[in-house]
PDB file of C-alpha atoms in Angstrom:
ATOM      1  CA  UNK A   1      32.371 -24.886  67.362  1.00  0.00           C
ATOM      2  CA  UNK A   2      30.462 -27.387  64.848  1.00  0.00           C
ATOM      3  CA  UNK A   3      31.264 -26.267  60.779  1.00  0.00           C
ATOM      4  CA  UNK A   4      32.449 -22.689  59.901  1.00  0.00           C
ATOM      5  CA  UNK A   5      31.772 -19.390  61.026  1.00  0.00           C
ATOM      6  CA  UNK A   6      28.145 -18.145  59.027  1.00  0.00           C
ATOM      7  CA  UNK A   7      29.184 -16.108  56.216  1.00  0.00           C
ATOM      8  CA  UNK A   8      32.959 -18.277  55.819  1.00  0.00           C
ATOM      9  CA  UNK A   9      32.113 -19.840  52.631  1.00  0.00           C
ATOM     10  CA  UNK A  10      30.400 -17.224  51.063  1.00  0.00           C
ATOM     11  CA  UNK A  11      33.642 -15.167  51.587  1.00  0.00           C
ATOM     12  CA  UNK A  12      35.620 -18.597  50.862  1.00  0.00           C
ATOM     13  CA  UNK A  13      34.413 -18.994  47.281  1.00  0.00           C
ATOM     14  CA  UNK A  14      34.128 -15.089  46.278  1.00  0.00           C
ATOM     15  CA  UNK A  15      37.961 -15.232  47.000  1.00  0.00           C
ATOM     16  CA  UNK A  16      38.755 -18.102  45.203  1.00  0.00           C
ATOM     17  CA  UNK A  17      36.268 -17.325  42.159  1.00  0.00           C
ATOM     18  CA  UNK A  18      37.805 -13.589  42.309  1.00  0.00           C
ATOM     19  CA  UNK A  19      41.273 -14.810  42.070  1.00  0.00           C
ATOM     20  CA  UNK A  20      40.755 -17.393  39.874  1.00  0.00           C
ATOM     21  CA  UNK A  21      39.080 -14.756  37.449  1.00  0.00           C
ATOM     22  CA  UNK A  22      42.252 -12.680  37.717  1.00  0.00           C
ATOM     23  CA  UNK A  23      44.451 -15.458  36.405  1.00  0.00           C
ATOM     24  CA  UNK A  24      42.119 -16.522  33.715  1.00  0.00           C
ATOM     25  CA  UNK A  25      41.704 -12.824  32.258  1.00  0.00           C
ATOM     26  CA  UNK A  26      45.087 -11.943  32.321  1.00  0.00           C
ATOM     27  CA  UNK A  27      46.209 -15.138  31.492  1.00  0.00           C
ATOM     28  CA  UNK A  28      43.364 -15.598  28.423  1.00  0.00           C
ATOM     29  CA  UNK A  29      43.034 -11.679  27.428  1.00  0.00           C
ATOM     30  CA  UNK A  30      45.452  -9.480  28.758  1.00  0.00           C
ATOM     31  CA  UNK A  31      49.024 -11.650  28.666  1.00  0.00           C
ATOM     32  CA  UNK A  32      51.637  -9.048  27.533  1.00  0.00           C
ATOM     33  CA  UNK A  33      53.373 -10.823  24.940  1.00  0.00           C
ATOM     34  CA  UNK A  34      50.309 -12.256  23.238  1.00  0.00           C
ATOM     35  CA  UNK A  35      49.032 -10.523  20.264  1.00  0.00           C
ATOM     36  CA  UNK A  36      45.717  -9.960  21.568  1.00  0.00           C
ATOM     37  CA  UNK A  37      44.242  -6.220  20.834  1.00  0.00           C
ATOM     38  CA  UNK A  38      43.559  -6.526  24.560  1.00  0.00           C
ATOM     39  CA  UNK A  39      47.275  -6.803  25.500  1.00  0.00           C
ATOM     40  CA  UNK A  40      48.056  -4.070  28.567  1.00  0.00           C
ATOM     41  CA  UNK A  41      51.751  -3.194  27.228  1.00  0.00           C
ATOM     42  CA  UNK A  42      53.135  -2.844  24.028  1.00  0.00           C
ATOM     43  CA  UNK A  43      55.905  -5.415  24.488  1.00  0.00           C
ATOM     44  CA  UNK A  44      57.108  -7.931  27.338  1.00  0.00           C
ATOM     45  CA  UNK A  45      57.667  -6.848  30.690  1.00  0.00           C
ATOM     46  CA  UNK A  46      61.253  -7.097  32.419  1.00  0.00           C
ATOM     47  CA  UNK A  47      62.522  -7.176  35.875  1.00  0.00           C
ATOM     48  CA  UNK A  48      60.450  -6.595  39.007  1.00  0.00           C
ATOM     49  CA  UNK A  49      57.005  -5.892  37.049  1.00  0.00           C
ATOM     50  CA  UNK A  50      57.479  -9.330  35.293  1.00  0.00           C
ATOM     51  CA  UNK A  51      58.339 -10.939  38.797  1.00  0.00           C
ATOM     52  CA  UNK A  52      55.391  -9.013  40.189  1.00  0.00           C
ATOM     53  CA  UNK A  53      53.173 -10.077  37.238  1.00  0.00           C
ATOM     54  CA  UNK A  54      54.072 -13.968  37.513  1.00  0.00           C
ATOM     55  CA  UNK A  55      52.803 -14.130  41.493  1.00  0.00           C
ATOM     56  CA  UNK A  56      49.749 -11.900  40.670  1.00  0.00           C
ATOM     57  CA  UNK A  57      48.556 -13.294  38.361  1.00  0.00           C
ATOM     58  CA  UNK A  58      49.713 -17.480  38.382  1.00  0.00           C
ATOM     59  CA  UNK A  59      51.456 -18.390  41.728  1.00  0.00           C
ATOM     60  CA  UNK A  60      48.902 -16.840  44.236  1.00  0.00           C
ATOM     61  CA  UNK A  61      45.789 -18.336  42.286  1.00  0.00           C
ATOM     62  CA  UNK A  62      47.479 -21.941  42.504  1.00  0.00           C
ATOM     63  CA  UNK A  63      48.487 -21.006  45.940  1.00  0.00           C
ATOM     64  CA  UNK A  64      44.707 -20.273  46.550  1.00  0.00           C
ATOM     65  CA  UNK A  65      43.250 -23.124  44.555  1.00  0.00           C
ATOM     66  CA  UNK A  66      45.956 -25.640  46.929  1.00  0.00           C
ATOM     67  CA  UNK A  67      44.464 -23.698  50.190  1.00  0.00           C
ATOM     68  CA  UNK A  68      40.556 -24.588  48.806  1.00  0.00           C
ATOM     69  CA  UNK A  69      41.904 -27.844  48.039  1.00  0.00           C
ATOM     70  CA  UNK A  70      43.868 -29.140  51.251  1.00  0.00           C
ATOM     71  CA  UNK A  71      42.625 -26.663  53.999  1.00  0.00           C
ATOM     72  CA  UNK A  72      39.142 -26.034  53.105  1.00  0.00           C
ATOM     73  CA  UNK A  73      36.044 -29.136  53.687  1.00  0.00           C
ATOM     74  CA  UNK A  74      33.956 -29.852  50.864  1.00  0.00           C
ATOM     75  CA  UNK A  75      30.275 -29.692  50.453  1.00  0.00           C
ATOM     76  CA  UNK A  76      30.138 -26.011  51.575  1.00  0.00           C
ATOM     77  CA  UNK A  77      29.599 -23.875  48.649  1.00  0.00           C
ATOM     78  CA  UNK A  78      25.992 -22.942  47.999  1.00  0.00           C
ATOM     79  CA  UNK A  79      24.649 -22.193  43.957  1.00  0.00           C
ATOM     80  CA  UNK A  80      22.541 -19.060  45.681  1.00  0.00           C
ATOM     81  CA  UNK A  81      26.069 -17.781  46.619  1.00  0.00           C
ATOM     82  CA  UNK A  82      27.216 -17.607  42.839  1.00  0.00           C
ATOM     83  CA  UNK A  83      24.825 -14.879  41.956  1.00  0.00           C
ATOM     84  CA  UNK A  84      26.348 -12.804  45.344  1.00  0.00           C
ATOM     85  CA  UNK A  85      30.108 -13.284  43.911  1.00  0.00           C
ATOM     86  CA  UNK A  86      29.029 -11.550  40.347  1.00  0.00           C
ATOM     87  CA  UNK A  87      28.136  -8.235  42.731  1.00  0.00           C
ATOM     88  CA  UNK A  88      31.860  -7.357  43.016  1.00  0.00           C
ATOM     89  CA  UNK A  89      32.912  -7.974  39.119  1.00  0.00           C
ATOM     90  CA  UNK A  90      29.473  -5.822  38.402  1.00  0.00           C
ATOM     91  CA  UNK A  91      30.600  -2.896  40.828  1.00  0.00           C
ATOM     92  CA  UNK A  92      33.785  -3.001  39.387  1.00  0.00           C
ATOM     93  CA  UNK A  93      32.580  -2.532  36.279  1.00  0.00           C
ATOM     94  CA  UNK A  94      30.178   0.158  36.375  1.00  0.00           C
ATOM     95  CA  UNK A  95      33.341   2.154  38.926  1.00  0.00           C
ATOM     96  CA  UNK A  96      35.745   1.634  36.101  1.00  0.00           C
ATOM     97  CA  UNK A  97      33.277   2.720  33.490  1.00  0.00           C
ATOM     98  CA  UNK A  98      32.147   5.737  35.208  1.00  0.00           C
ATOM     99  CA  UNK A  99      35.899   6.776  36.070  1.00  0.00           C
ATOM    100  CA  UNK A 100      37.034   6.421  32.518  1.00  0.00           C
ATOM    101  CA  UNK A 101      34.121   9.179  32.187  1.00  0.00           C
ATOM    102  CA  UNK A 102      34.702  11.386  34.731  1.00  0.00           C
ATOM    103  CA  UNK A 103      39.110  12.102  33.121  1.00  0.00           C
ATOM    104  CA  UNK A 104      39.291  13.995  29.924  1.00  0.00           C
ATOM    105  CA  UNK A 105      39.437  12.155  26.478  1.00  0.00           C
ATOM    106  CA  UNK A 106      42.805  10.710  25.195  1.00  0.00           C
ATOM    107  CA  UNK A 107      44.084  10.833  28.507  1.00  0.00           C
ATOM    108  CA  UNK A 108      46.410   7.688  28.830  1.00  0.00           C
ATOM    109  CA  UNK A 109      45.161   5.083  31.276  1.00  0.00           C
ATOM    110  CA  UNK A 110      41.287   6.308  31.351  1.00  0.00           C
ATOM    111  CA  UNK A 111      40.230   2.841  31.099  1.00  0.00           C
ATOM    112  CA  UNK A 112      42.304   0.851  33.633  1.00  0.00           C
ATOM    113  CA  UNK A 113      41.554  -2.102  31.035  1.00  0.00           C
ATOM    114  CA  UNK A 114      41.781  -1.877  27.090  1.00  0.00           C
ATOM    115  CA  UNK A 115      38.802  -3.621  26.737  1.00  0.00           C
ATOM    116  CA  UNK A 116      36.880  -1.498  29.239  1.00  0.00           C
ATOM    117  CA  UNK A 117      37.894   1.213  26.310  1.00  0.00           C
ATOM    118  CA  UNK A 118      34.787   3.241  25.229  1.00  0.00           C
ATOM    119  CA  UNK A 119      36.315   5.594  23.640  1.00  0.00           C
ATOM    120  CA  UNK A 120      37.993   2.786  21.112  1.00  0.00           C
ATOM    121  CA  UNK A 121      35.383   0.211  21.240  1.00  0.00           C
ATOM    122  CA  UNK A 122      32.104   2.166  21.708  1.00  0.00           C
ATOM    123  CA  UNK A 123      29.116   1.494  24.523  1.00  0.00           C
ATOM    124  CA  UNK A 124      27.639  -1.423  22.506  1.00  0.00           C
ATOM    125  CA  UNK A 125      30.828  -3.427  22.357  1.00  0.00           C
ATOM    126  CA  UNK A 126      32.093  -2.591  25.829  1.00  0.00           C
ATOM    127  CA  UNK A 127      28.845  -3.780  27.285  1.00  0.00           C
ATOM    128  CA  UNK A 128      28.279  -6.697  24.915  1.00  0.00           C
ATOM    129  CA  UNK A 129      32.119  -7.514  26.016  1.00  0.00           C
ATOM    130  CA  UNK A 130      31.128  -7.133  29.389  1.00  0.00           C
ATOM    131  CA  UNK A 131      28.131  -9.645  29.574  1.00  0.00           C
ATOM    132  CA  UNK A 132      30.112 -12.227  28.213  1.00  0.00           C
ATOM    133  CA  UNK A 133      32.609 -11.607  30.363  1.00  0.00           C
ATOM    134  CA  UNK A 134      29.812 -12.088  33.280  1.00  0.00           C
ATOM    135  CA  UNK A 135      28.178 -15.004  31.918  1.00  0.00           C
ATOM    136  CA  UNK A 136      31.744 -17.091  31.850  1.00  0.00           C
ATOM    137  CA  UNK A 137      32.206 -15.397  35.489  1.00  0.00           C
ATOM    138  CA  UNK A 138      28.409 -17.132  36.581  1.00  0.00           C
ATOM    139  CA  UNK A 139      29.652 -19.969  34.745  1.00  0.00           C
ATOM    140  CA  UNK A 140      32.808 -20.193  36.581  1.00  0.00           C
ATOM    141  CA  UNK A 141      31.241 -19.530  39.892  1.00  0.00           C
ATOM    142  CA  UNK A 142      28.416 -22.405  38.748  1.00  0.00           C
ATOM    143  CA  UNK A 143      31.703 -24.963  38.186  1.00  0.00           C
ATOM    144  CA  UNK A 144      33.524 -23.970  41.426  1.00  0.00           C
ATOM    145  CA  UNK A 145      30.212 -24.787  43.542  1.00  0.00           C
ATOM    146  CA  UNK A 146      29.790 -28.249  41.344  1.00  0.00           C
ATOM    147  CA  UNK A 147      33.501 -29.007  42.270  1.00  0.00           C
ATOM    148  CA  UNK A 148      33.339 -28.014  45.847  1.00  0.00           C
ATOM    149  CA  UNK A 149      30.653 -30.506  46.049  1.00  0.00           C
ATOM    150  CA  UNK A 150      32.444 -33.445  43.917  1.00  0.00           C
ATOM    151  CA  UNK A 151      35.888 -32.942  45.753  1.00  0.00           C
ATOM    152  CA  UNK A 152      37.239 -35.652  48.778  1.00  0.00           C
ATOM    153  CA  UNK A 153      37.344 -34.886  52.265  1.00  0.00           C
ATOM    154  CA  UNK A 154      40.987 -33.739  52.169  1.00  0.00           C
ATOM    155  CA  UNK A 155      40.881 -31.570  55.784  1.00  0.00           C
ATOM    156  CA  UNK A 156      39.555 -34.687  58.109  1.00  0.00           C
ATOM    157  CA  UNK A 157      42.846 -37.240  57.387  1.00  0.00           C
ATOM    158  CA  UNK A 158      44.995 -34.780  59.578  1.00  0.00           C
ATOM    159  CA  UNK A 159      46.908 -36.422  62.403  1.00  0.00           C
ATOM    160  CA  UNK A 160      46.983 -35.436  65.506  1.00  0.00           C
ATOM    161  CA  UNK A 161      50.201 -33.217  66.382  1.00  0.00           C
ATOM    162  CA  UNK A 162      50.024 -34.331  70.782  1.00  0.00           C
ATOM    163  CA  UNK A 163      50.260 -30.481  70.948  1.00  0.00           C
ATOM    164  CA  UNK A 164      47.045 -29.350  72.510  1.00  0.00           C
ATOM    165  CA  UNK A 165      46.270 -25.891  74.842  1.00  0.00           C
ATOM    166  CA  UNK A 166      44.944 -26.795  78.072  1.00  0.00           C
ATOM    167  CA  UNK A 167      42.787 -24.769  80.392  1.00  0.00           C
ATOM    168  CA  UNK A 168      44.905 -23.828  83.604  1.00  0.00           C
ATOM    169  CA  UNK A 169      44.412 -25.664  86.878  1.00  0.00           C
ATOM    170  CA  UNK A 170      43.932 -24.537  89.757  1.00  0.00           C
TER     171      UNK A 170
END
């Protein structure tokens, strides 16, 4: 087979921008400890949800960023696809907003994100919240196509291993 599967690096990069998007936000907005009105607790978490929390949200988008790095070829990220990764982080967005409608008022957790919060932030901040939110998403999407395309050949310098399945004979 000559190159990738069709559709492999459109599902490629929407995995890698969608993780990388998960580190970022929780990293940037919702990091327990900060002091940011976003913040998901009210204090640090402990034990397993802080273990839990660490390869969420930083080991498996470094593991994923390695993977794109050392097992993936360059050159085969597309800018049309960027606009196709946003549909995801739109649907996502209009599910989350139309759950936090459908459960009653001042019922804890109706916005699975504080800063998905209509009822404490109001429509026009939400949504103003929300488009920058998808503008640095397009941006990111924009960068990960521009390094995909500036990044060495790391996948072709693999040796040989002498291991190889043969066809039976006979």
């Amino acid at each position: 087979m000559d190159g990738p599967p069709p559709g492999l690096p459109l599902v490629t990069g929407a995995a890698l921008l969608y993780i990388t998007i998960t580190s970022l936000v929780y990293h940037l907005i919702l990091v327990p400890h900060a002091s940011s009105p976003f913040a998901m607790t009210g204090g640090p978490v402990t034990g397993w949800q802080a273990v839990t929390n660490q390869v969420l949200h930083t080991v498996t988008p470094i593991a994923a960023v390695i993977d794109w790095l050392f097992l993936t070829a360059p050159g085969r990220l597309r800018l049309r696809m960027a606009a196709t990764w946003l549909l995801y982080p739109l649907t996502y967005l209009a599910v989350s907003l139309g759950r936090g409608e459908l459960i009653l008022p001042g019922t804890p957790g109706r916005y699975l994100y504080s800063f998905l919060d209509v009822e404490r932030h109001g429509y026009k901040s939400v949504l103003g919240n929300a488009l920058l939110l998808g503008l640095a998403f397009y941006a990111l999407s924009v960068l990960l196509v521009a390094l995909d395309h500036a990044r060495p050949n790391l996948t072709r310098h693999r040796g040989k291993t002498g291991f190889r399945l043969q066809p039976p004979v006979g």
